[in-house]
């Protein structure tokens, strides 16, 4: 049975149907060399087969031959493997996809249970479980170079790290950050975890979920108080569903990653609709 397409893409965790079989990808690795494990699931008969191939190599799908043609990654957990059927008239185009680069973060160390409890006592509430576990294992993290999430309007800098327990150096301290960065803008239902260039990164302080949100610096306006805080909180935009996903999305910034310059007049606030489209 011949496949009904000659080119297709396989997203992470989403099998693709080509007619003769369903194709999936278990994992990708940027290497070098760039590799992927491709899973072939026949439609009619035959066992599921897995092939570990490097970029440019081929693998069988029934009586056909297919090629691992390209890889496009936006983060460690979001990518597309591009494959194409090897026909007689195949044109060998060079790969053009973007390869994700692992975040270059330096954890400050680890925290024991007594230290975590002292942070929670100073904050006045328990830490969310996902963030608590990340803080226990890292105690914040220092970016070696500027980092960003492609498409998101903020950057973590060496002088603007992810906060940890650092009472000896208040600018990097999680508890101190709540007085400086949260209390003027948010209710105690939120926890500021970093003050990147471009805005603030926060998580819900009283929730079991570990979602990470961002508020643009242009929305850090208005008086203190519950009413204005509620308006700002409605403008939060989801960045990641957990700290693990957030770290996986962080990418060292390269010159080609710079967005086009946008000049806005002083006092301009972002459109709240921009924050209702889900994660970056």
Coordinates of C-alpha atoms in Angstrom, one line a residue:
X1 CA 0.0 0.0 0.0
X2 CA 1.4 3.3 -1.1
X3 CA 1.3 6.3 1.3
X4 CA -1.0 9.2 0.4
X5 CA 1.7 11.9 1.0
X6 CA 5.3 12.3 0.2
X7 CA 6.1 14.9 2.9
X8 CA 4.8 15.3 6.5
X9 CA 5.8 16.5 9.9
X10 CA 5.5 14.6 13.3
X11 CA 5.0 16.8 16.3
X12 CA 6.0 15.7 19.8
X13 CA 3.5 13.2 21.2
X14 CA 1.3 13.4 18.1
X15 CA 1.4 10.4 15.7
X16 CA 1.0 11.2 11.9
X17 CA -1.1 9.0 9.5
X18 CA 0.4 8.5 6.1
X19 CA -2.1 5.9 5.0
X20 CA 0.1 2.8 5.0
X21 CA 1.1 3.4 8.6
X22 CA 1.0 5.7 11.5
X23 CA 4.4 7.3 12.4
X24 CA 5.5 8.7 15.7
X25 CA 8.7 10.0 17.4
X26 CA 9.7 8.9 20.9
X27 CA 12.5 11.4 21.3
X28 CA 14.9 13.7 19.6
X29 CA 18.4 14.7 20.4
X30 CA 20.3 17.7 19.1
X31 CA 23.6 15.9 19.4
X32 CA 25.7 16.3 17.4
X33 CA 24.7 14.4 15.5
X34 CA 21.0 15.3 15.4
X35 CA 19.1 12.0 16.1
X36 CA 15.5 10.8 16.5
X37 CA 13.7 7.6 17.3
X38 CA 11.0 7.1 14.8
X39 CA 8.2 4.6 15.5
X40 CA 6.4 2.9 12.5
X41 CA 3.0 1.4 13.3
X42 CA 1.6 -0.5 10.3
X43 CA -2.1 0.0 9.4
X44 CA -2.9 -3.6 8.5
X45 CA -0.4 -6.2 9.7
X46 CA 3.1 -6.3 11.1
X47 CA 4.7 -5.3 14.4
X48 CA 5.5 -1.8 15.5
X49 CA 9.1 -1.0 14.7
X50 CA 11.4 1.6 16.1
X51 CA 14.3 3.1 14.2
X52 CA 17.1 5.4 15.7
X53 CA 18.2 7.6 12.8
X54 CA 20.5 10.5 12.4
X55 CA 19.4 13.6 10.4
X56 CA 19.5 12.7 6.7
X57 CA 19.3 8.9 7.2
X58 CA 16.5 6.7 5.9
X59 CA 14.2 4.1 7.4
X60 CA 11.7 1.6 5.9
X61 CA 7.9 2.0 6.0
X62 CA 6.5 -1.1 4.5
X63 CA 7.8 -1.3 0.9
X64 CA 8.7 2.4 0.9
X65 CA 11.8 4.3 2.1
X66 CA 11.5 7.5 4.1
X67 CA 14.1 10.0 5.2
X68 CA 14.5 12.0 8.4
X69 CA 14.8 15.3 6.6
X70 CA 14.7 18.0 9.2
X71 CA 14.1 19.0 12.8
X72 CA 12.5 22.2 14.1
X73 CA 12.6 22.8 17.9
X74 CA 11.2 25.6 19.9
X75 CA 12.1 24.0 23.2
X76 CA 13.1 20.7 24.8
X77 CA 9.5 19.6 24.8
X78 CA 8.1 21.2 21.6
X79 CA 9.4 20.2 18.2
X80 CA 8.6 18.9 14.8
X81 CA 10.4 16.1 12.9
X82 CA 10.0 16.5 9.2
X83 CA 10.2 13.4 7.0
X84 CA 9.8 12.7 3.3
X85 CA 9.4 9.7 1.1
X86 CA 12.4 8.8 -0.9
X87 CA 11.3 8.7 -4.5
X88 CA 13.4 8.5 -7.7
X89 CA 13.1 12.3 -8.2
X90 CA 13.9 13.2 -4.6
X91 CA 15.6 16.6 -4.2
X92 CA 18.1 16.6 -1.4
X93 CA 17.4 20.0 0.2
X94 CA 19.6 21.0 3.2
X95 CA 17.9 21.1 6.6
X96 CA 16.7 24.5 7.6
X97 CA 15.1 23.8 11.0
X98 CA 16.0 25.5 14.3
X99 CA 17.7 23.4 16.9
X100 CA 17.0 24.1 20.5
X101 CA 20.0 25.0 22.7
X102 CA 20.0 23.8 26.3
X103 CA 19.7 26.5 28.9
X104 CA 23.0 27.5 30.5
X105 CA 21.9 28.0 34.1
X106 CA 23.9 27.7 37.3
X107 CA 21.9 26.5 40.3
X108 CA 22.9 28.1 43.6
X109 CA 22.8 24.7 45.4
X110 CA 20.2 22.9 47.3
X111 CA 17.9 23.6 50.2
X112 CA 17.1 21.3 53.1
X113 CA 13.7 20.9 54.7
X114 CA 14.5 23.3 57.5
X115 CA 15.5 26.0 55.0
X116 CA 12.4 25.5 52.9
X117 CA 10.2 25.8 56.0
X118 CA 11.9 29.0 57.0
X119 CA 11.2 30.5 53.5
X120 CA 7.5 29.4 53.9
X121 CA 7.3 30.9 57.4
X122 CA 8.7 34.2 56.0
X123 CA 6.2 34.2 53.1
X124 CA 3.3 33.2 55.4
X125 CA 2.1 30.3 53.3
X126 CA 3.4 26.9 51.9
X127 CA 5.2 27.0 48.5
X128 CA 3.4 25.4 45.6
X129 CA 4.6 21.7 45.3
X130 CA 6.1 21.9 41.9
X131 CA 8.0 25.1 42.6
X132 CA 9.0 23.9 46.1
X133 CA 10.6 20.8 44.6
X134 CA 12.5 22.9 42.0
X135 CA 13.6 25.4 44.7
X136 CA 14.8 22.5 46.9
X137 CA 17.0 21.1 44.1
X138 CA 18.3 24.4 42.8
X139 CA 17.8 27.3 45.2
X140 CA 17.3 29.6 42.2
X141 CA 19.5 29.8 39.2
X142 CA 21.9 32.2 37.6
X143 CA 21.9 32.5 33.7
X144 CA 25.4 32.3 32.4
X145 CA 24.3 34.5 29.4
X146 CA 21.1 36.2 28.4
X147 CA 18.2 33.8 28.0
X148 CA 14.7 34.1 26.6
X149 CA 11.8 32.0 25.4
X150 CA 11.4 32.5 21.6
X151 CA 8.4 34.8 21.0
X152 CA 8.2 36.0 24.6
X153 CA 9.0 39.6 25.4
X154 CA 11.4 39.1 28.4
X155 CA 15.0 38.1 29.0
X156 CA 16.7 36.5 32.1
X157 CA 20.1 38.1 32.6
X158 CA 23.0 37.2 34.9
X159 CA 22.1 40.2 37.0
X160 CA 18.4 39.2 36.9
X161 CA 18.3 35.5 37.9
X162 CA 15.6 33.1 39.1
X163 CA 15.2 34.0 42.8
X164 CA 16.3 31.7 45.7
X165 CA 17.0 31.8 49.4
X166 CA 19.7 34.5 49.6
X167 CA 19.0 36.7 52.6
X168 CA 22.7 37.8 52.5
X169 CA 22.0 39.4 49.1
X170 CA 18.4 40.8 48.9
X171 CA 18.3 41.5 45.2
X172 CA 18.4 37.7 44.5
X173 CA 16.3 36.7 47.5
X174 CA 12.8 35.2 47.0
X175 CA 11.3 36.6 50.2
X176 CA 12.8 40.1 49.6
X177 CA 11.4 40.0 46.1
X178 CA 7.8 39.8 47.3
X179 CA 8.1 43.1 49.2
X180 CA 9.8 44.8 46.3
X181 CA 8.2 43.3 43.2
X182 CA 5.0 41.7 44.3
X183 CA 3.4 43.8 46.9
X184 CA 3.2 47.0 44.9
X185 CA 1.4 45.2 42.0
X186 CA -0.2 41.9 43.0
X187 CA -2.2 40.3 45.7
X188 CA -0.6 37.8 48.1
X189 CA -2.1 35.1 45.9
X190 CA 0.9 35.4 43.6
X191 CA 4.6 34.7 44.0
X192 CA 7.2 36.6 42.0
X193 CA 10.0 34.1 41.0
X194 CA 12.1 36.4 38.8
X195 CA 12.4 40.0 37.7
X196 CA 13.6 39.6 34.1
X197 CA 14.2 42.4 31.7
X198 CA 10.7 43.2 30.3
X199 CA 8.4 42.4 33.2
X200 CA 7.8 39.9 36.0
X201 CA 7.6 36.2 36.2
X202 CA 5.1 34.8 38.7
X203 CA 3.4 31.6 39.9
X204 CA 0.2 31.1 41.9
X205 CA 1.2 31.2 45.6
X206 CA -1.8 29.2 46.8
X207 CA -2.4 26.6 44.2
X208 CA -1.2 23.0 43.6
X209 CA -0.5 23.8 39.9
X210 CA 2.9 25.0 38.9
X211 CA 1.9 27.3 36.0
X212 CA 4.4 30.1 35.3
X213 CA 3.0 33.5 34.1
X214 CA 4.4 36.7 32.8
X215 CA 3.3 40.3 33.2
X216 CA 4.7 42.9 30.8
X217 CA 6.5 45.9 32.3
X218 CA 4.0 48.2 30.4
X219 CA 1.3 46.8 32.6
X220 CA 3.1 47.6 35.8
X221 CA 1.0 50.7 36.2
X222 CA -1.7 52.0 38.5
X223 CA -2.1 52.4 42.3
X224 CA -1.7 49.7 44.9
X225 CA -4.8 48.0 46.2
X226 CA -7.1 45.1 45.5
X227 CA -8.9 46.7 42.6
X228 CA -5.8 47.6 40.6
X229 CA -4.1 44.3 41.4
X230 CA -7.1 42.4 40.0
X231 CA -6.8 44.4 36.7
X232 CA -3.1 43.6 36.5
X233 CA -3.6 39.9 37.3
X234 CA -6.1 39.6 34.5
X235 CA -3.3 40.6 32.1
X236 CA -1.0 37.7 33.2
X237 CA -0.1 35.5 30.3
X238 CA 0.8 31.8 30.7
X239 CA 4.4 30.9 29.8
X240 CA 4.7 27.3 30.9
X241 CA 2.6 24.7 32.8
X242 CA 5.4 23.8 35.2
X243 CA 8.9 24.8 36.3
X244 CA 10.3 21.9 34.3
X245 CA 8.6 23.1 31.1
X246 CA 9.7 26.6 31.8
X247 CA 13.4 25.6 32.1
X248 CA 13.0 23.5 29.0
X249 CA 11.8 26.5 27.0
X250 CA 14.6 28.8 28.1
X251 CA 17.1 29.3 25.3
X252 CA 20.4 31.2 25.3
X253 CA 19.8 34.3 23.2
X254 CA 21.6 34.7 19.9
X255 CA 21.8 37.9 17.7
X256 CA 19.3 36.4 15.2
X257 CA 16.7 35.9 17.9
X258 CA 16.3 39.6 18.4
X259 CA 12.7 40.7 17.6
X260 CA 11.9 43.7 15.4
X261 CA 12.1 46.9 17.3
X262 CA 8.7 48.3 18.3
X263 CA 8.5 51.8 19.7
X264 CA 5.6 52.5 22.0
X265 CA 4.7 55.9 23.5
X266 CA 5.2 56.4 27.3
X267 CA 2.3 55.1 29.3
X268 CA 1.1 52.7 26.7
X269 CA -0.6 49.6 28.2
X270 CA -0.7 46.3 26.3
X271 CA -4.0 45.0 25.0
X272 CA -5.5 42.5 27.6
X273 CA -6.5 40.3 24.7
X274 CA -2.8 39.5 24.1
X275 CA -2.8 37.6 27.4
X276 CA -5.7 35.2 26.5
X277 CA -4.0 33.1 23.9
X278 CA -2.3 30.6 26.2
X279 CA 1.4 29.9 26.6
X280 CA 4.2 31.3 24.4

